[in-house]
mmCIF file of C-alpha atoms in Angstrom:
data_model
loop_
_atom_site.group_PDB
_atom_site.id
_atom_site.type_symbol
_atom_site.label_atom_id
_atom_site.label_comp_id
_atom_site.label_asym_id
_atom_site.label_seq_id
_atom_site.Cartn_x
_atom_site.Cartn_y
_atom_site.Cartn_z
ATOM 1 C CA UNK A 154 3.119 -2.615 3.423
ATOM 2 C CA UNK A 155 5.946 -4.566 5.001
ATOM 3 C CA UNK A 156 4.886 -7.500 7.176
ATOM 4 C CA UNK A 157 7.779 -6.878 9.561
ATOM 5 C CA UNK A 158 8.460 -3.640 11.437
ATOM 6 C CA UNK A 159 11.139 -1.220 10.205
ATOM 7 C CA UNK A 160 11.832 -3.016 6.922
ATOM 8 C CA UNK A 161 12.783 -1.342 3.656
ATOM 9 C CA UNK A 162 10.147 -1.769 0.927
ATOM 10 C CA UNK A 163 12.556 -3.474 -1.467
ATOM 11 C CA UNK A 164 13.579 -5.987 1.194
ATOM 12 C CA UNK A 165 9.947 -7.003 1.745
ATOM 13 C CA UNK A 166 9.078 -7.753 -1.894
ATOM 14 C CA UNK A 167 8.855 -11.524 -1.537
ATOM 15 C CA UNK A 168 6.056 -13.963 -0.678
ATOM 16 C CA UNK A 169 5.012 -13.372 2.915
ATOM 17 C CA UNK A 170 6.957 -10.123 3.164
ATOM 18 C CA UNK A 171 3.960 -7.864 2.555
ATOM 19 C CA UNK A 172 0.570 -7.201 4.130
ATOM 20 C CA UNK A 173 -2.301 -5.129 2.763
ATOM 21 C CA UNK A 174 -3.015 -1.945 4.745
ATOM 22 C CA UNK A 175 -6.028 0.284 4.169
ATOM 23 C CA UNK A 176 -7.667 3.391 5.528
ATOM 24 C CA UNK A 177 -10.685 2.835 7.772
ATOM 25 C CA UNK A 178 -13.166 3.528 4.956
ATOM 26 C CA UNK A 179 -11.545 1.064 2.530
ATOM 27 C CA UNK A 180 -10.754 -1.773 4.928
ATOM 28 C CA UNK A 181 -12.698 -4.901 4.014
ATOM 29 C CA UNK A 182 -11.006 -7.628 6.060
ATOM 30 C CA UNK A 183 -9.565 -7.983 9.566
ATOM 31 C CA UNK A 184 -6.457 -9.438 7.884
ATOM 32 C CA UNK A 185 -5.683 -5.986 6.487
ATOM 33 C CA UNK A 186 -3.670 -3.561 8.539
ATOM 34 C CA UNK A 187 -5.188 -0.187 9.378
ATOM 35 C CA UNK A 188 -3.609 3.122 8.365
ATOM 36 C CA UNK A 189 -4.165 5.996 10.758
ATOM 37 C CA UNK A 190 -6.270 8.935 9.591
ATOM 38 C CA UNK A 191 -3.224 11.208 9.236
ATOM 39 C CA UNK A 192 -1.068 8.774 7.254
ATOM 40 C CA UNK A 193 -1.762 10.443 3.863
ATOM 41 C CA UNK A 194 -1.354 14.168 3.185
ATOM 42 C CA UNK A 195 -1.464 16.384 0.107
ATOM 43 C CA UNK A 196 -3.339 13.653 -1.737
ATOM 44 C CA UNK A 197 -4.608 13.765 -5.288
ATOM 45 C CA UNK A 198 -7.235 11.095 -5.950
ATOM 46 C CA UNK A 199 -7.958 9.879 -9.456
ATOM 47 C CA UNK A 200 -10.503 7.226 -10.423
ATOM 48 C CA UNK A 201 -11.587 5.918 -13.767
ATOM 49 C CA UNK A 202 -11.732 2.950 -16.084
ATOM 50 C CA UNK A 203 -8.651 1.299 -17.541
ATOM 51 C CA UNK A 204 -8.080 0.060 -21.072
ATOM 52 C CA UNK A 205 -9.805 -3.224 -20.238
ATOM 53 C CA UNK A 206 -12.811 -1.469 -18.709
ATOM 54 C CA UNK A 207 -11.848 -2.274 -15.116
ATOM 55 C CA UNK A 208 -12.059 0.438 -12.487
ATOM 56 C CA UNK A 209 -8.970 1.918 -10.885
ATOM 57 C CA UNK A 210 -8.171 4.285 -8.063
ATOM 58 C CA UNK A 211 -4.847 6.076 -7.836
ATOM 59 C CA UNK A 212 -3.592 8.065 -4.863
ATOM 60 C CA UNK A 213 -0.645 10.361 -5.370
ATOM 61 C CA UNK A 214 0.673 12.285 -2.428
ATOM 62 C CA UNK A 215 2.856 12.193 0.627
ATOM 63 C CA UNK A 216 2.857 9.712 3.466
ATOM 64 C CA UNK A 217 3.881 10.032 7.092
ATOM 65 C CA UNK A 218 5.988 6.885 7.651
ATOM 66 C CA UNK A 219 6.429 7.694 11.329
ATOM 67 C CA UNK A 220 2.748 6.847 11.916
ATOM 68 C CA UNK A 221 3.223 3.107 11.277
ATOM 69 C CA UNK A 222 5.897 0.829 12.697
ATOM 70 C CA UNK A 223 6.240 -1.066 9.403
ATOM 71 C CA UNK A 224 8.045 1.635 7.461
ATOM 72 C CA UNK A 225 11.617 2.734 7.672
ATOM 73 C CA UNK A 226 11.521 6.573 7.432
ATOM 74 C CA UNK A 227 14.903 6.601 5.623
ATOM 75 C CA UNK A 228 13.840 4.071 2.963
ATOM 76 C CA UNK A 229 13.780 5.334 -0.620
ATOM 77 C CA UNK A 230 10.662 3.318 -1.448
ATOM 78 C CA UNK A 231 9.471 0.682 -3.821
ATOM 79 C CA UNK A 232 6.228 -0.345 -5.452
ATOM 80 C CA UNK A 233 3.541 -2.888 -4.760
ATOM 81 C CA UNK A 234 1.338 -3.793 -7.678
ATOM 82 C CA UNK A 235 -1.950 -5.679 -7.666
ATOM 83 C CA UNK A 236 -1.573 -6.725 -11.310
ATOM 84 C CA UNK A 237 2.184 -7.194 -11.510
ATOM 85 C CA UNK A 238 4.538 -9.628 -9.835
ATOM 86 C CA UNK A 239 5.381 -13.137 -10.994
ATOM 87 C CA UNK A 240 2.874 -14.255 -13.630
ATOM 88 C CA UNK A 241 0.774 -11.098 -13.214
ATOM 89 C CA UNK A 242 -0.718 -12.385 -9.960
ATOM 90 C CA UNK A 243 0.100 -9.292 -7.942
ATOM 91 C CA UNK A 244 2.861 -8.239 -5.633
ATOM 92 C CA UNK A 245 2.028 -9.430 -3.011
ATOM 93 C CA UNK A 246 0.697 -12.524 -4.797
ATOM 94 C CA UNK A 247 -3.088 -12.600 -4.826
ATOM 95 C CA UNK A 248 -3.487 -8.922 -3.925
ATOM 96 C CA UNK A 249 -6.445 -7.119 -5.449
ATOM 97 C CA UNK A 250 -7.685 -3.589 -5.610
ATOM 98 C CA UNK A 251 -11.450 -3.409 -5.242
ATOM 99 C CA UNK A 252 -13.913 -0.533 -5.599
#
């Protein structure tokens, strides 16, 4: 999620421009932002093991950007990736998806 309020996703894809946000049940650190219970809707959840044997969780669905001040409701989106980014260290750098 964008570190600064009302920022387009693409404009936040730089070191320090992003912050991890989680639902209440997945939050593991006070440094992570908290998504409200109604943020996700029409969600399809898929879990499994990847080619390297690591676990993954994928959410596909709709979000309600008006429920957080970080998102710009007119933004066309972007992608954060825990195994991508410069050198494969995640975007944001050091981000990880856990259980």
